[in-house]
Amino acid sequence: MKHLILVCLGVLTISCTSNAQKKTVKKEKRYAVSKTDAEWKEVLTSEQYYILRQAGTERPFSSSLNKIYASGVFHCAACNTPLYESKYKFDSGTGWPSFDRAIEGSIDKDVDYKLGYARSELRCGTCGGHLGHVFNDGPKETTGMRHCINGDAMTFLPNKK
C-alpha cells in the first residue's frame, strides 16, 4: 500500500511540473521603424496613437475610409507602408474597413487575449502598429478571411489615372 501511495505522489508531482505549468517569455520583435512613445505622439493624431500604439479600436462606422472603393492602396498611418490594395476591400457590414488579404509581407500576425480569448491580431510589418484583427468569416469565393482594420490606422492613396 505504501508503495502505491509513493508511486501516485510521484506521478502527481511530475504532472504538476509539466510544460503546461511553465511560463514562456515572449520575445519582443524588432521593427524597421522604431520610435519612443514621445516621438510617436509627435507624428500621430491622438486617435491614431490610441489605435496604432495602444491597440485601441475605433467606433464602428466612424471611419471615412469605410466606404472608399476607389482604385488605390491603403498605407499604414504611422510609417506609410503599403498594406492593402483596394481591389481586395469588401463591405463586411461590420463598420470597419475590411479586406480579404494584405499586400504580401506587409503584415505581422500576433495573438491578442484582451477579451479573455485568443484573437489573431494584425500589426504593420514595418513599425509594429496595431491595425485590427483577422477572422475567418470573409468572402468564401476568395480567401475566406476578413481583415477587420481600424480606419484611423491607415491612409488611402488613390492610383494615378
Short mmCIF file of C-alpha atoms in Angstrom, two decimals:
data_model
loop_
_atom_site.label_atom_id
_atom_site.label_comp_id
_atom_site.label_asym_id
_atom_site.label_seq_id
_atom_site.Cartn_x
_atom_site.Cartn_y
_atom_site.Cartn_z
CA MET A 1 0.00 0.00 0.00
CA LYS A 2 2.81 2.41 0.88
CA HIS A 3 4.44 1.64 -2.45
CA LEU A 4 1.24 2.53 -4.34
CA ILE A 5 0.90 5.83 -2.45
CA LEU A 6 4.52 6.75 -3.24
CA VAL A 7 4.01 6.00 -6.95
CA CYS A 8 0.83 8.12 -7.02
CA LEU A 9 2.59 11.02 -5.29
CA GLY A 10 5.47 10.77 -7.77
CA VAL A 11 3.13 10.84 -10.76
CA LEU A 12 1.23 13.79 -9.28
CA THR A 13 4.46 15.72 -8.68
CA ILE A 14 5.66 15.14 -12.23
CA SER A 15 2.30 16.13 -13.76
CA CYS A 16 2.19 19.37 -11.72
CA THR A 17 5.59 20.43 -13.02
CA SER A 18 4.90 19.68 -16.68
CA ASN A 19 5.41 22.16 -19.53
CA ALA A 20 1.84 23.40 -19.13
CA GLN A 21 2.85 24.99 -15.85
CA LYS A 22 5.93 26.76 -17.19
CA LYS A 23 5.67 30.37 -18.20
CA THR A 24 7.09 31.33 -21.55
CA VAL A 25 8.62 34.71 -22.12
CA LYS A 26 7.59 36.17 -25.43
CA LYS A 27 10.47 37.81 -27.26
CA GLU A 28 9.66 41.32 -28.45
CA LYS A 29 10.02 41.69 -32.22
CA ARG A 30 12.22 44.50 -33.52
CA TYR A 31 10.69 46.52 -36.33
CA ALA A 32 12.50 48.52 -39.02
CA VAL A 33 10.73 51.71 -37.87
CA SER A 34 11.02 52.19 -34.12
CA LYS A 35 10.28 55.33 -32.11
CA THR A 36 9.75 56.30 -28.50
CA ASP A 37 6.23 56.99 -27.26
CA ALA A 38 7.02 60.72 -27.29
CA GLU A 39 8.16 60.53 -30.93
CA TRP A 40 5.01 58.60 -31.95
CA LYS A 41 2.84 61.20 -30.18
CA GLU A 42 4.51 63.94 -32.24
CA VAL A 43 3.67 62.34 -35.60
CA LEU A 44 0.30 60.69 -34.91
CA THR A 45 -3.09 62.16 -34.04
CA SER A 46 -4.48 61.15 -30.64
CA GLU A 47 -6.85 58.66 -32.35
CA GLN A 48 -4.02 57.15 -34.41
CA TYR A 49 -1.80 56.87 -31.34
CA TYR A 50 -4.60 55.16 -29.38
CA ILE A 51 -5.13 52.57 -32.12
CA LEU A 52 -1.64 52.03 -33.52
CA ARG A 53 0.43 52.24 -30.32
CA GLN A 54 -2.08 51.26 -27.60
CA ALA A 55 -4.01 48.61 -29.59
CA GLY A 56 -7.27 50.54 -29.32
CA THR A 57 -10.36 50.21 -31.51
CA GLU A 58 -12.33 52.98 -33.17
CA ARG A 59 -16.12 53.05 -33.06
CA PRO A 60 -17.76 51.09 -35.89
CA PHE A 61 -18.95 53.12 -38.89
CA SER A 62 -16.82 56.12 -37.78
CA SER A 63 -14.02 55.89 -40.36
CA SER A 64 -14.10 57.91 -43.56
CA LEU A 65 -12.15 55.02 -45.17
CA ASN A 66 -15.00 52.57 -44.59
CA LYS A 67 -16.77 53.40 -47.87
CA ILE A 68 -13.74 54.11 -50.10
CA TYR A 69 -13.64 51.67 -53.01
CA ALA A 70 -11.64 53.77 -55.50
CA SER A 71 -8.58 52.18 -57.05
CA GLY A 72 -5.58 52.70 -54.81
CA VAL A 73 -3.61 51.48 -51.83
CA PHE A 74 -4.21 51.76 -48.09
CA HIS A 75 -0.99 52.59 -46.18
CA CYS A 76 0.00 52.44 -42.51
CA ALA A 77 -0.75 55.85 -40.99
CA ALA A 78 2.38 55.61 -38.81
CA CYS A 79 5.10 54.63 -41.30
CA ASN A 80 3.45 54.80 -44.76
CA THR A 81 3.98 51.09 -45.53
CA PRO A 82 1.57 49.88 -48.26
CA LEU A 83 -0.77 47.40 -46.54
CA TYR A 84 -3.88 46.73 -48.63
CA GLU A 85 -4.90 47.15 -52.26
CA SER A 86 -8.42 48.49 -52.71
CA LYS A 87 -9.29 45.65 -55.10
CA TYR A 88 -9.29 43.32 -52.05
CA LYS A 89 -11.60 45.53 -49.98
CA PHE A 90 -15.22 44.48 -49.36
CA ASP A 91 -18.19 45.67 -47.33
CA SER A 92 -18.41 43.28 -44.39
CA GLY A 93 -21.25 45.19 -42.75
CA THR A 94 -19.24 45.38 -39.52
CA GLY A 95 -18.48 49.11 -39.68
CA TRP A 96 -14.72 48.77 -40.19
CA PRO A 97 -12.75 48.68 -43.45
CA SER A 98 -12.42 45.00 -44.39
CA PHE A 99 -10.07 43.22 -46.78
CA ASP A 100 -9.71 39.57 -47.74
CA ARG A 101 -5.90 39.77 -47.95
CA ALA A 102 -2.94 42.07 -47.35
CA ILE A 103 -0.06 43.00 -49.61
CA GLU A 104 2.49 40.19 -49.36
CA GLY A 105 4.93 40.69 -46.46
CA SER A 106 3.30 43.87 -45.12
CA ILE A 107 1.51 42.41 -42.09
CA ASP A 108 2.62 40.62 -38.91
CA LYS A 109 0.19 38.41 -37.00
CA ASP A 110 0.15 38.15 -33.24
CA VAL A 111 -2.24 36.73 -30.63
CA ASP A 112 -4.42 39.08 -28.57
CA TYR A 113 -6.08 37.89 -25.33
CA LYS A 114 -7.57 41.25 -24.26
CA LEU A 115 -11.16 39.96 -24.41
CA GLY A 116 -10.34 36.79 -22.49
CA TYR A 117 -9.93 34.56 -25.52
CA ALA A 118 -7.40 34.29 -28.35
CA ARG A 119 -7.84 36.53 -31.40
CA SER A 120 -5.45 36.94 -34.33
CA GLU A 121 -4.14 40.49 -34.16
CA LEU A 122 -2.75 42.23 -37.23
CA ARG A 123 0.22 44.59 -36.97
CA CYS A 124 2.14 46.62 -39.52
CA GLY A 125 5.18 44.60 -40.51
CA THR A 126 7.37 47.71 -40.63
CA CYS A 127 6.52 49.63 -37.42
CA GLY A 128 4.51 47.10 -35.40
CA GLY A 129 1.47 49.38 -35.20
CA HIS A 130 -1.80 47.66 -34.25
CA LEU A 131 -4.15 47.58 -37.25
CA GLY A 132 -7.00 45.29 -36.25
CA HIS A 133 -7.81 41.58 -36.28
CA VAL A 134 -8.34 38.78 -38.79
CA PHE A 135 -11.37 36.47 -38.78
CA ASN A 136 -12.35 33.50 -40.94
CA ASP A 137 -15.77 34.87 -41.95
CA GLY A 138 -14.68 36.67 -45.13
CA PRO A 139 -15.80 36.04 -48.71
CA LYS A 140 -15.81 32.28 -49.35
CA GLU A 141 -15.21 32.80 -53.09
CA THR A 142 -11.79 34.38 -52.38
CA THR A 143 -9.70 33.72 -49.25
CA GLY A 144 -12.49 33.29 -46.68
CA MET A 145 -10.63 35.73 -44.43
CA ARG A 146 -11.73 39.15 -43.13
CA HIS A 147 -9.02 41.58 -42.13
CA CYS A 148 -11.02 43.94 -39.91
CA ILE A 149 -8.91 47.11 -39.84
CA ASN A 150 -9.27 50.38 -37.96
CA GLY A 151 -9.58 53.22 -40.46
CA ASP A 152 -7.51 55.56 -38.28
CA ALA A 153 -4.61 53.12 -38.62
CA MET A 154 -4.42 53.79 -42.37
CA THR A 155 -4.26 56.45 -45.03
CA PHE A 156 -5.52 55.98 -48.60
CA LEU A 157 -3.54 56.90 -51.70
CA PRO A 158 -5.57 56.68 -54.92
CA ASN A 159 -3.91 55.33 -58.06
CA LYS A 160 -2.95 57.94 -60.62
CA LYS A 161 -5.01 57.69 -63.79
#
